Amino acid sequence: MKILLLDKNHPLITEQLLAKNFVLEEDFTSSYDEVCDKIGNYDGIIIRSRIPLDKNFLEKGKNLKFIARVGAGMENIDIPVAEKLGIQLINSPEGNRDSVAEHVVGMLLILMNRLFIASQEVKNGIWKREENRGDELLGKTVGLIGYGNMGKATAKRLSGFGCKVIFHDILPGLSDEYASQVSLEELKNSADILSLHIPLTEETFYLIDKKFISEMKNDFYFVNTARGKNIETKYLVDGLKSGKVKGACLDVLEYEKSSFENIETKNDDFTYLLESEKTIVTPHIAGWTHQSKEKLAQVIVDKIVKGFAR
């Protein structure tokens, strides 16, 4: 099989697939149109986020048997068209679930204990103790929306901090030793911390909006390591200003480019998030550890080999 690699990834992908007699071609620079012109020559594609695989692209890939995304989200692929054309879709959420879970815990600890603020103050000769009292995770109720690979890994870790972890998911019967499944209404009534672990779909676009925030019974901390457009940022900012949202840990932003490589839009709400002491903002790196880079690649290779090696 002939496979086109459109993004740079861990070299084990190339090494292991070549060893299994796949034919590989790397193209990390060609434009969308240039790739469209040649995609019909390939049986498979391995991608991250550089090029959108829309209806036009997929229809030109007349020989495509699979698309493999090194990561979890699949929103840059027109999934209904791919399925209609019989193209198998492969992703690797197993590869960075631990990285994401640790990032969630890390951001919460930094925010709730004012670690970054206090450290910067001391480095600047400022010694404040009362002003930097922290807020413990112990005893908090954490509400997760989405209980797939990322949600489960996060629940496992937060349960170890003495949190009560509950979650809402569209699939039934997912409760385990780390978290209990509840209705969305119960989650809104109980959660002290809200964390998103969902894909970006028509149903989850701006899921967290003005109405959702107002329906949260408790003032709460908000965490997003999923997708920026899962939340309508202007209402998050309103919540932070009013105190309804006690703090926000954001690894993803509504204003990111579709490739996740930089910010596309800047406005007053974006500026507020950058300047507020109530926020921790990171550049879409929750799933981006040295270990996850290798694990993501290995999961992809294993799935391709299992499905397509001859």
mmCIF file with all atom_site columns, N, CA and C in Angstrom, residues 89-160:
data_model
loop_
_atom_site.group_PDB
_atom_site.id
_atom_site.type_symbol
_atom_site.label_atom_id
_atom_site.label_alt_id
_atom_site.label_comp_id
_atom_site.label_asym_id
_atom_site.label_entity_id
_atom_site.label_seq_id
_atom_site.pdbx_PDB_ins_code
_atom_site.Cartn_x
_atom_site.Cartn_y
_atom_site.Cartn_z
_atom_site.occupancy
_atom_site.B_iso_or_equiv
_atom_site.pdbx_formal_charge
_atom_site.auth_seq_id
_atom_site.auth_comp_id
_atom_site.auth_asym_id
_atom_site.auth_atom_id
_atom_site.pdbx_PDB_model_num
ATOM 1   N N  . LEU A 1 89  ? -11.517 5.358  9.102  1.00 0.00 ? 89  LEU A N  1
ATOM 2   C CA . LEU A 1 89  ? -10.930 6.453  9.866  1.00 0.00 ? 89  LEU A CA 1
ATOM 3   C C  . LEU A 1 89  ? -10.264 5.898  11.117 1.00 0.00 ? 89  LEU A C  1
ATOM 4   N N  . ILE A 1 90  ? -9.011  6.311  11.327 1.00 0.00 ? 90  ILE A N  1
ATOM 5   C CA . ILE A 1 90  ? -8.209  5.822  12.448 1.00 0.00 ? 90  ILE A CA 1
ATOM 6   C C  . ILE A 1 90  ? -7.695  7.026  13.230 1.00 0.00 ? 90  ILE A C  1
ATOM 7   N N  . ASN A 1 91  ? -7.810  6.978  14.556 1.00 0.00 ? 91  ASN A N  1
ATOM 8   C CA . ASN A 1 91  ? -7.176  8.007  15.387 1.00 0.00 ? 91  ASN A CA 1
ATOM 9   C C  . ASN A 1 91  ? -6.513  7.337  16.584 1.00 0.00 ? 91  ASN A C  1
ATOM 10  N N  . SER A 1 92  ? -5.941  8.147  17.494 1.00 0.00 ? 92  SER A N  1
ATOM 11  C CA . SER A 1 92  ? -5.131  7.539  18.557 1.00 0.00 ? 92  SER A CA 1
ATOM 12  C C  . SER A 1 92  ? -5.314  8.229  19.905 1.00 0.00 ? 92  SER A C  1
ATOM 13  N N  . PRO A 1 93  ? -6.556  8.341  20.400 1.00 0.00 ? 93  PRO A N  1
ATOM 14  C CA . PRO A 1 93  ? -6.758  8.989  21.696 1.00 0.00 ? 93  PRO A CA 1
ATOM 15  C C  . PRO A 1 93  ? -6.086  8.256  22.851 1.00 0.00 ? 93  PRO A C  1
ATOM 16  N N  . GLU A 1 94  ? -5.839  6.961  22.664 1.00 0.00 ? 94  GLU A N  1
ATOM 17  C CA . GLU A 1 94  ? -5.150  6.200  23.718 1.00 0.00 ? 94  GLU A CA 1
ATOM 18  C C  . GLU A 1 94  ? -3.741  6.729  23.955 1.00 0.00 ? 94  GLU A C  1
ATOM 19  N N  . GLY A 1 95  ? -3.171  7.370  22.932 1.00 0.00 ? 95  GLY A N  1
ATOM 20  C CA . GLY A 1 95  ? -1.773  7.770  23.000 1.00 0.00 ? 95  GLY A CA 1
ATOM 21  C C  . GLY A 1 95  ? -1.486  8.979  23.865 1.00 0.00 ? 95  GLY A C  1
ATOM 22  N N  . ASN A 1 96  ? -2.464  9.888  24.004 1.00 0.00 ? 96  ASN A N  1
ATOM 23  C CA . ASN A 1 96  ? -2.175  11.085 24.806 1.00 0.00 ? 96  ASN A CA 1
ATOM 24  C C  . ASN A 1 96  ? -3.166  11.300 25.944 1.00 0.00 ? 96  ASN A C  1
ATOM 25  N N  . ARG A 1 97  ? -3.925  10.284 26.308 1.00 0.00 ? 97  ARG A N  1
ATOM 26  C CA . ARG A 1 97  ? -4.891  10.441 27.398 1.00 0.00 ? 97  ARG A CA 1
ATOM 27  C C  . ARG A 1 97  ? -4.195  10.730 28.730 1.00 0.00 ? 97  ARG A C  1
ATOM 28  N N  . ASP A 1 98  ? -3.049  10.090 28.972 1.00 0.00 ? 98  ASP A N  1
ATOM 29  C CA . ASP A 1 98  ? -2.343  10.312 30.234 1.00 0.00 ? 98  ASP A CA 1
ATOM 30  C C  . ASP A 1 98  ? -1.748  11.709 30.290 1.00 0.00 ? 98  ASP A C  1
ATOM 31  N N  . SER A 1 99  ? -1.238  12.156 29.171 1.00 0.00 ? 99  SER A N  1
ATOM 32  C CA . SER A 1 99  ? -0.691  13.508 29.078 1.00 0.00 ? 99  SER A CA 1
ATOM 33  C C  . SER A 1 99  ? -1.769  14.551 29.358 1.00 0.00 ? 99  SER A C  1
ATOM 34  N N  . VAL A 1 100 ? -2.940  14.371 28.752 1.00 0.00 ? 100 VAL A N  1
ATOM 35  C CA . VAL A 1 100 ? -4.044  15.312 28.949 1.00 0.00 ? 100 VAL A CA 1
ATOM 36  C C  . VAL A 1 100 ? -4.485  15.314 30.412 1.00 0.00 ? 100 VAL A C  1
ATOM 37  N N  . ALA A 1 101 ? -4.621  14.136 30.993 1.00 0.00 ? 101 ALA A N  1
ATOM 38  C CA . ALA A 1 101 ? -5.072  14.038 32.381 1.00 0.00 ? 101 ALA A CA 1
ATOM 39  C C  . ALA A 1 101 ? -4.102  14.740 33.332 1.00 0.00 ? 101 ALA A C  1
ATOM 40  N N  . GLU A 1 102 ? -2.818  14.541 33.131 1.00 0.00 ? 102 GLU A N  1
ATOM 41  C CA . GLU A 1 102 ? -1.826  15.197 33.985 1.00 0.00 ? 102 GLU A CA 1
ATOM 42  C C  . GLU A 1 102 ? -1.860  16.712 33.795 1.00 0.00 ? 102 GLU A C  1
ATOM 43  N N  . HIS A 1 103 ? -2.104  17.148 32.578 1.00 0.00 ? 103 HIS A N  1
ATOM 44  C CA . HIS A 1 103 ? -2.174  18.584 32.295 1.00 0.00 ? 103 HIS A CA 1
ATOM 45  C C  . HIS A 1 103 ? -3.362  19.214 33.020 1.00 0.00 ? 103 HIS A C  1
ATOM 46  N N  . VAL A 1 104 ? -4.494  18.513 33.020 1.00 0.00 ? 104 VAL A N  1
ATOM 47  C CA . VAL A 1 104 ? -5.673  19.017 33.741 1.00 0.00 ? 104 VAL A CA 1
ATOM 48  C C  . VAL A 1 104 ? -5.349  19.216 35.210 1.00 0.00 ? 104 VAL A C  1
ATOM 49  N N  . VAL A 1 105 ? -4.768  18.193 35.837 1.00 0.00 ? 105 VAL A N  1
ATOM 50  C CA . VAL A 1 105 ? -4.423  18.278 37.251 1.00 0.00 ? 105 VAL A CA 1
ATOM 51  C C  . VAL A 1 105 ? -3.408  19.385 37.494 1.00 0.00 ? 105 VAL A C  1
ATOM 52  N N  . GLY A 1 106 ? -2.402  19.465 36.633 1.00 0.00 ? 106 GLY A N  1
ATOM 53  C CA . GLY A 1 106 ? -1.379  20.486 36.785 1.00 0.00 ? 106 GLY A CA 1
ATOM 54  C C  . GLY A 1 106 ? -1.946  21.895 36.711 1.00 0.00 ? 106 GLY A C  1
ATOM 55  N N  . MET A 1 107 ? -2.808  22.158 35.746 1.00 0.00 ? 107 MET A N  1
ATOM 56  C CA . MET A 1 107 ? -3.396  23.491 35.618 1.00 0.00 ? 107 MET A CA 1
ATOM 57  C C  . MET A 1 107 ? -4.251  23.832 36.827 1.00 0.00 ? 107 MET A C  1
ATOM 58  N N  . LEU A 1 108 ? -5.038  22.870 37.303 1.00 0.00 ? 108 LEU A N  1
ATOM 59  C CA . LEU A 1 108 ? -5.881  23.130 38.464 1.00 0.00 ? 108 LEU A CA 1
ATOM 60  C C  . LEU A 1 108 ? -5.047  23.440 39.704 1.00 0.00 ? 108 LEU A C  1
ATOM 61  N N  . LEU A 1 109 ? -3.987  22.690 39.923 1.00 0.00 ? 109 LEU A N  1
ATOM 62  C CA . LEU A 1 109 ? -3.139  22.931 41.080 1.00 0.00 ? 109 LEU A CA 1
ATOM 63  C C  . LEU A 1 109 ? -2.470  24.306 41.009 1.00 0.00 ? 109 LEU A C  1
ATOM 64  N N  . ILE A 1 110 ? -2.009  24.666 39.820 1.00 0.00 ? 110 ILE A N  1
ATOM 65  C CA . ILE A 1 110 ? -1.377  25.974 39.646 1.00 0.00 ? 110 ILE A CA 1
ATOM 66  C C  . ILE A 1 110 ? -2.378  27.099 39.894 1.00 0.00 ? 110 ILE A C  1
ATOM 67  N N  . LEU A 1 111 ? -3.567  26.977 39.319 1.00 0.00 ? 111 LEU A N  1
ATOM 68  C CA . LEU A 1 111 ? -4.574  28.030 39.440 1.00 0.00 ? 111 LEU A CA 1
ATOM 69  C C  . LEU A 1 111 ? -5.107  28.130 40.863 1.00 0.00 ? 111 LEU A C  1
ATOM 70  N N  . MET A 1 112 ? -5.532  26.997 41.417 1.00 0.00 ? 112 MET A N  1
ATOM 71  C CA . MET A 1 112 ? -6.223  27.015 42.703 1.00 0.00 ? 112 MET A CA 1
ATOM 72  C C  . MET A 1 112 ? -5.286  27.342 43.864 1.00 0.00 ? 112 MET A C  1
ATOM 73  N N  . ASN A 1 113 ? -4.004  27.075 43.704 1.00 0.00 ? 113 ASN A N  1
ATOM 74  C CA . ASN A 1 113 ? -3.029  27.383 44.743 1.00 0.00 ? 113 ASN A CA 1
ATOM 75  C C  . ASN A 1 113 ? -2.173  28.602 44.418 1.00 0.00 ? 113 ASN A C  1
ATOM 76  N N  . ARG A 1 114 ? -2.532  29.311 43.360 1.00 0.00 ? 114 ARG A N  1
ATOM 77  C CA . ARG A 1 114 ? -1.861  30.563 42.980 1.00 0.00 ? 114 ARG A CA 1
ATOM 78  C C  . ARG A 1 114 ? -0.350  30.378 42.856 1.00 0.00 ? 114 ARG A C  1
ATOM 79  N N  . LEU A 1 115 ? 0.060   29.212 42.379 1.00 0.00 ? 115 LEU A N  1
ATOM 80  C CA . LEU A 1 115 ? 1.488   28.880 42.372 1.00 0.00 ? 115 LEU A CA 1
ATOM 81  C C  . LEU A 1 115 ? 2.294   29.785 41.443 1.00 0.00 ? 115 LEU A C  1
ATOM 82  N N  . PHE A 1 116 ? 1.772   30.019 40.241 1.00 0.00 ? 116 PHE A N  1
ATOM 83  C CA . PHE A 1 116 ? 2.508   30.853 39.291 1.00 0.00 ? 116 PHE A CA 1
ATOM 84  C C  . PHE A 1 116 ? 2.578   32.290 39.797 1.00 0.00 ? 116 PHE A C  1
ATOM 85  N N  . ILE A 1 117 ? 1.455   32.783 40.295 1.00 0.00 ? 117 ILE A N  1
ATOM 86  C CA . ILE A 1 117 ? 1.407   34.169 40.783 1.00 0.00 ? 117 ILE A CA 1
ATOM 87  C C  . ILE A 1 117 ? 2.369   34.352 41.955 1.00 0.00 ? 117 ILE A C  1
ATOM 88  N N  . ALA A 1 118 ? 2.280   33.438 42.940 1.00 0.00 ? 118 ALA A N  1
ATOM 89  C CA . ALA A 1 118 ? 3.126   33.565 44.128 1.00 0.00 ? 118 ALA A CA 1
ATOM 90  C C  . ALA A 1 118 ? 4.607   33.445 43.781 1.00 0.00 ? 118 ALA A C  1
ATOM 91  N N  . SER A 1 119 ? 4.931   32.532 42.876 1.00 0.00 ? 119 SER A N  1
ATOM 92  C CA . SER A 1 119 ? 6.322   32.357 42.482 1.00 0.00 ? 119 SER A CA 1
ATOM 93  C C  . SER A 1 119 ? 6.876   33.616 41.816 1.00 0.00 ? 119 SER A C  1
ATOM 94  N N  . GLN A 1 120 ? 6.082   34.187 40.903 1.00 0.00 ? 120 GLN A N  1
ATOM 95  C CA . GLN A 1 120 ? 6.532   35.414 40.240 1.00 0.00 ? 120 GLN A CA 1
ATOM 96  C C  . GLN A 1 120 ? 6.699   36.555 41.236 1.00 0.00 ? 120 GLN A C  1
ATOM 97  N N  . GLU A 1 121 ? 5.798   36.624 42.208 1.00 0.00 ? 121 GLU A N  1
ATOM 98  C CA . GLU A 1 121 ? 5.903   37.691 43.207 1.00 0.00 ? 121 GLU A CA 1
ATOM 99  C C  . GLU A 1 121 ? 7.194   37.562 44.010 1.00 0.00 ? 121 GLU A C  1
ATOM 100 N N  . VAL A 1 122 ? 7.485   36.352 44.480 1.00 0.00 ? 122 VAL A N  1
ATOM 101 C CA . VAL A 1 122 ? 8.704   36.155 45.277 1.00 0.00 ? 122 VAL A CA 1
ATOM 102 C C  . VAL A 1 122 ? 9.945   36.493 44.454 1.00 0.00 ? 122 VAL A C  1
ATOM 103 N N  . LYS A 1 123 ? 9.938   36.077 43.177 1.00 0.00 ? 123 LYS A N  1
ATOM 104 C CA . LYS A 1 123 ? 11.078  36.380 42.308 1.00 0.00 ? 123 LYS A CA 1
ATOM 105 C C  . LYS A 1 123 ? 11.262  37.882 42.111 1.00 0.00 ? 123 LYS A C  1
ATOM 106 N N  . ASN A 1 124 ? 10.174  38.641 42.317 1.00 0.00 ? 124 ASN A N  1
ATOM 107 C CA . ASN A 1 124 ? 10.232  40.095 42.184 1.00 0.00 ? 124 ASN A CA 1
ATOM 108 C C  . ASN A 1 124 ? 10.328  40.793 43.538 1.00 0.00 ? 124 ASN A C  1
ATOM 109 N N  . GLY A 1 125 ? 10.666  40.018 44.571 1.00 0.00 ? 125 GLY A N  1
ATOM 110 C CA . GLY A 1 125 ? 10.881  40.611 45.882 1.00 0.00 ? 125 GLY A CA 1
ATOM 111 C C  . GLY A 1 125 ? 9.625   40.862 46.683 1.00 0.00 ? 125 GLY A C  1
ATOM 112 N N  . ILE A 1 126 ? 8.504   40.256 46.260 1.00 0.00 ? 126 ILE A N  1
ATOM 113 C CA . ILE A 1 126 ? 7.224   40.462 46.958 1.00 0.00 ? 126 ILE A CA 1
ATOM 114 C C  . ILE A 1 126 ? 6.898   39.197 47.753 1.00 0.00 ? 126 ILE A C  1
ATOM 115 N N  . TRP A 1 127 ? 6.604   39.351 49.037 1.00 0.00 ? 127 TRP A N  1
ATOM 116 C CA . TRP A 1 127 ? 6.355   38.194 49.913 1.00 0.00 ? 127 TRP A CA 1
ATOM 117 C C  . TRP A 1 127 ? 4.943   38.324 50.489 1.00 0.00 ? 127 TRP A C  1
ATOM 118 N N  . LYS A 1 128 ? 3.970   37.648 49.852 1.00 0.00 ? 128 LYS A N  1
ATOM 119 C CA . LYS A 1 128 ? 2.573   37.707 50.308 1.00 0.00 ? 128 LYS A CA 1
ATOM 120 C C  . LYS A 1 128 ? 2.107   36.309 50.686 1.00 0.00 ? 128 LYS A C  1
ATOM 121 N N  . ARG A 1 129 ? 1.586   36.171 51.882 1.00 0.00 ? 129 ARG A N  1
ATOM 122 C CA . ARG A 1 129 ? 1.101   34.867 52.326 1.00 0.00 ? 129 ARG A CA 1
ATOM 123 C C  . ARG A 1 129 ? -0.428  34.833 52.360 1.00 0.00 ? 129 ARG A C  1
ATOM 124 N N  . GLU A 1 130 ? -1.032  35.734 53.109 1.00 0.00 ? 130 GLU A N  1
ATOM 125 C CA . GLU A 1 130 ? -2.499  35.720 53.221 1.00 0.00 ? 130 GLU A CA 1
ATOM 126 C C  . GLU A 1 130 ? -3.168  35.873 51.858 1.00 0.00 ? 130 GLU A C  1
ATOM 127 N N  . GLU A 1 131 ? -2.587  36.740 51.021 1.00 0.00 ? 131 GLU A N  1
ATOM 128 C CA . GLU A 1 131 ? -3.178  37.000 49.698 1.00 0.00 ? 131 GLU A CA 1
ATOM 129 C C  . GLU A 1 131 ? -3.066  35.792 48.778 1.00 0.00 ? 131 GLU A C  1
ATOM 130 N N  . ASN A 1 132 ? -2.177  34.863 49.109 1.00 0.00 ? 132 ASN A N  1
ATOM 131 C CA . ASN A 1 132 ? -1.959  33.696 48.246 1.00 0.00 ? 132 ASN A CA 1
ATOM 132 C C  . ASN A 1 132 ? -2.440  32.383 48.878 1.00 0.00 ? 132 ASN A C  1
ATOM 133 N N  . ARG A 1 133 ? -3.419  32.481 49.761 1.00 0.00 ? 133 ARG A N  1
ATOM 134 C CA . ARG A 1 133 ? -4.031  31.254 50.278 1.00 0.00 ? 133 ARG A CA 1
ATOM 135 C C  . ARG A 1 133 ? -4.629  30.455 49.129 1.00 0.00 ? 133 ARG A C  1
ATOM 136 N N  . GLY A 1 134 ? -4.415  29.132 49.154 1.00 0.00 ? 134 GLY A N  1
ATOM 137 C CA . GLY A 1 134 ? -4.915  28.280 48.093 1.00 0.00 ? 134 GLY A CA 1
ATOM 138 C C  . GLY A 1 134 ? -6.281  27.694 48.386 1.00 0.00 ? 134 GLY A C  1
ATOM 139 N N  . ASP A 1 135 ? -6.804  26.998 47.412 1.00 0.00 ? 135 ASP A N  1
ATOM 140 C CA . ASP A 1 135 ? -8.096  26.314 47.498 1.00 0.00 ? 135 ASP A CA 1
ATOM 141 C C  . ASP A 1 135 ? -7.837  24.848 47.177 1.00 0.00 ? 135 ASP A C  1
ATOM 142 N N  . GLU A 1 136 ? -8.179  23.926 48.095 1.00 0.00 ? 136 GLU A N  1
ATOM 143 C CA . GLU A 1 136 ? -7.810  22.528 47.936 1.00 0.00 ? 136 GLU A CA 1
ATOM 144 C C  . GLU A 1 136 ? -8.734  21.781 46.965 1.00 0.00 ? 136 GLU A C  1
ATOM 145 N N  . LEU A 1 137 ? -8.141  20.829 46.264 1.00 0.00 ? 137 LEU A N  1
ATOM 146 C CA . LEU A 1 137 ? -8.932  19.900 45.453 1.00 0.00 ? 137 LEU A CA 1
ATOM 147 C C  . LEU A 1 137 ? -9.719  18.929 46.329 1.00 0.00 ? 137 LEU A C  1
ATOM 148 N N  . LEU A 1 138 ? -9.169  18.574 47.455 1.00 0.00 ? 138 LEU A N  1
ATOM 149 C CA . LEU A 1 138 ? -9.810  17.629 48.355 1.00 0.00 ? 138 LEU A CA 1
ATOM 150 C C  . LEU A 1 138 ? -11.238 18.058 48.680 1.00 0.00 ? 138 LEU A C  1
ATOM 151 N N  . GLY A 1 139 ? -12.174 17.145 48.462 1.00 0.00 ? 139 GLY A N  1
ATOM 152 C CA . GLY A 1 139 ? -13.570 17.414 48.788 1.00 0.00 ? 139 GLY A CA 1
ATOM 153 C C  . GLY A 1 139 ? -14.376 18.084 47.686 1.00 0.00 ? 139 GLY A C  1
ATOM 154 N N  . LYS A 1 140 ? -13.722 18.501 46.612 1.00 0.00 ? 140 LYS A N  1
ATOM 155 C CA . LYS A 1 140 ? -14.447 19.124 45.509 1.00 0.00 ? 140 LYS A CA 1
ATOM 156 C C  . LYS A 1 140 ? -15.177 18.062 44.682 1.00 0.00 ? 140 LYS A C  1
ATOM 157 N N  . THR A 1 141 ? -16.302 18.451 44.104 1.00 0.00 ? 141 THR A N  1
ATOM 158 C CA . THR A 1 141 ? -16.994 17.607 43.135 1.00 0.00 ? 141 THR A CA 1
ATOM 159 C C  . THR A 1 141 ? -16.600 18.051 41.736 1.00 0.00 ? 141 THR A C  1
ATOM 160 N N  . VAL A 1 142 ? -15.987 17.147 41.004 1.00 0.00 ? 142 VAL A N  1
ATOM 161 C CA . VAL A 1 142 ? -15.540 17.435 39.642 1.00 0.00 ? 142 VAL A CA 1
ATOM 162 C C  . VAL A 1 142 ? -16.562 16.863 38.663 1.00 0.00 ? 142 VAL A C  1
ATOM 163 N N  . GLY A 1 143 ? -17.066 17.692 37.767 1.00 0.00 ? 143 GLY A N  1
ATOM 164 C CA . GLY A 1 143 ? -17.990 17.257 36.734 1.00 0.00 ? 143 GLY A CA 1
ATOM 165 C C  . GLY A 1 143 ? -17.304 17.208 35.388 1.00 0.00 ? 143 GLY A C  1
ATOM 166 N N  . LEU A 1 144 ? -17.204 16.029 34.814 1.00 0.00 ? 144 LEU A N  1
ATOM 167 C CA . LEU A 1 144 ? -16.603 15.863 33.490 1.00 0.00 ? 144 LEU A CA 1
ATOM 168 C C  . LEU A 1 144 ? -17.704 15.743 32.454 1.00 0.00 ? 144 LEU A C  1
ATOM 169 N N  . ILE A 1 145 ? -17.551 16.403 31.346 1.00 0.00 ? 145 ILE A N  1
ATOM 170 C CA . ILE A 1 145 ? -18.457 16.188 30.214 1.00 0.00 ? 145 ILE A CA 1
ATOM 171 C C  . ILE A 1 145 ? -17.666 15.428 29.160 1.00 0.00 ? 145 ILE A C  1
ATOM 172 N N  . GLY A 1 146 ? -18.084 14.190 28.931 1.00 0.00 ? 146 GLY A N  1
ATOM 173 C CA . GLY A 1 146 ? -17.360 13.273 28.061 1.00 0.00 ? 146 GLY A CA 1
ATOM 174 C C  . GLY A 1 146 ? -16.565 12.292 28.890 1.00 0.00 ? 146 GLY A C  1
ATOM 175 N N  . TYR A 1 147 ? -16.764 10.977 28.631 1.00 0.00 ? 147 TYR A N  1
ATOM 176 C CA . TYR A 1 147 ? -16.055 9.974  29.427 1.00 0.00 ? 147 TYR A CA 1
ATOM 177 C C  . TYR A 1 147 ? -15.442 8.913  28.524 1.00 0.00 ? 147 TYR A C  1
ATOM 178 N N  . GLY A 1 148 ? -14.662 9.415  27.557 1.00 0.00 ? 148 GLY A N  1
ATOM 179 C CA . GLY A 1 148 ? -13.874 8.523  26.729 1.00 0.00 ? 148 GLY A CA 1
ATOM 180 C C  . GLY A 1 148 ? -12.489 8.375  27.329 1.00 0.00 ? 148 GLY A C  1
ATOM 181 N N  . ASN A 1 149 ? -11.501 8.226  26.483 1.00 0.00 ? 149 ASN A N  1
ATOM 182 C CA . ASN A 1 149 ? -10.131 8.023  26.946 1.00 0.00 ? 149 ASN A CA 1
ATOM 183 C C  . ASN A 1 149 ? -9.647  9.151  27.853 1.00 0.00 ? 149 ASN A C  1
ATOM 184 N N  . MET A 1 150 ? -9.879  10.396 27.443 1.00 0.00 ? 150 MET A N  1
ATOM 185 C CA . MET A 1 150 ? -9.386  11.545 28.210 1.00 0.00 ? 150 MET A CA 1
ATOM 186 C C  . MET A 1 150 ? -10.144 11.685 29.528 1.00 0.00 ? 150 MET A C  1
ATOM 187 N N  . GLY A 1 151 ? -11.450 11.572 29.463 1.00 0.00 ? 151 GLY A N  1
ATOM 188 C CA . GLY A 1 151 ? -12.254 11.721 30.665 1.00 0.00 ? 151 GLY A CA 1
ATOM 189 C C  . GLY A 1 151 ? -11.920 10.674 31.710 1.00 0.00 ? 151 GLY A C  1
ATOM 190 N N  . LYS A 1 152 ? -11.773 9.428  31.287 1.00 0.00 ? 152 LYS A N  1
ATOM 191 C CA . LYS A 1 152 ? -11.471 8.348  32.236 1.00 0.00 ? 152 LYS A CA 1
ATOM 192 C C  . LYS A 1 152 ? -10.102 8.540  32.879 1.00 0.00 ? 152 LYS A C  1
ATOM 193 N N  . ALA A 1 153 ? -9.114  8.929  32.086 1.00 0.00 ? 153 ALA A N  1
ATOM 194 C CA . ALA A 1 153 ? -7.774  9.140  32.634 1.00 0.00 ? 153 ALA A CA 1
ATOM 195 C C  . ALA A 1 153 ? -7.774  10.301 33.626 1.00 0.00 ? 153 ALA A C  1
ATOM 196 N N  . THR A 1 154 ? -8.553  11.338 33.333 1.00 0.00 ? 154 THR A N  1
ATOM 197 C CA . THR A 1 154 ? -8.648  12.478 34.241 1.00 0.00 ? 154 THR A CA 1
ATOM 198 C C  . THR A 1 154 ? -9.346  12.096 35.538 1.00 0.00 ? 154 THR A C  1
ATOM 199 N N  . ALA A 1 155 ? -10.427 11.326 35.429 1.00 0.00 ? 155 ALA A N  1
ATOM 200 C CA . ALA A 1 155 ? -11.160 10.885 36.622 1.00 0.00 ? 155 ALA A CA 1
ATOM 201 C C  . ALA A 1 155 ? -10.268 10.056 37.531 1.00 0.00 ? 155 ALA A C  1
ATOM 202 N N  . LYS A 1 156 ? -9.473  9.192  36.949 1.00 0.00 ? 156 LYS A N  1
ATOM 203 C CA . LYS A 1 156 ? -8.579  8.332  37.739 1.00 0.00 ? 156 LYS A CA 1
ATOM 204 C C  . LYS A 1 156 ? -7.652  9.165  38.598 1.00 0.00 ? 156 LYS A C  1
ATOM 205 N N  . ARG A 1 157 ? -7.096  10.213 38.021 1.00 0.00 ? 157 ARG A N  1
ATOM 206 C CA . ARG A 1 157 ? -6.150  11.035 38.763 1.00 0.00 ? 157 ARG A CA 1
ATOM 207 C C  . ARG A 1 157 ? -6.836  11.913 39.802 1.00 0.00 ? 157 ARG A C  1
ATOM 208 N N  . LEU A 1 158 ? -7.949  12.537 39.429 1.00 0.00 ? 158 LEU A N  1
ATOM 209 C CA . LEU A 1 158 ? -8.608  13.437 40.368 1.00 0.00 ? 158 LEU A CA 1
ATOM 210 C C  . LEU A 1 158 ? -9.244  12.684 41.528 1.00 0.00 ? 158 LEU A C  1
ATOM 211 N N  . SER A 1 159 ? -9.679  11.460 41.296 1.00 0.00 ? 159 SER A N  1
ATOM 212 C CA . SER A 1 159 ? -10.224 10.665 42.402 1.00 0.00 ? 159 SER A CA 1
ATOM 213 C C  . SER A 1 159 ? -9.144  10.419 43.452 1.00 0.00 ? 159 SER A C  1
ATOM 214 N N  . GLY A 1 160 ? -7.892  10.357 43.015 1.00 0.00 ? 160 GLY A N  1
ATOM 215 C CA . GLY A 1 160 ? -6.780  10.174 43.936 1.00 0.00 ? 160 GLY A CA 1
ATOM 216 C C  . GLY A 1 160 ? -6.495  11.392 44.795 1.00 0.00 ? 160 GLY A C  1
#
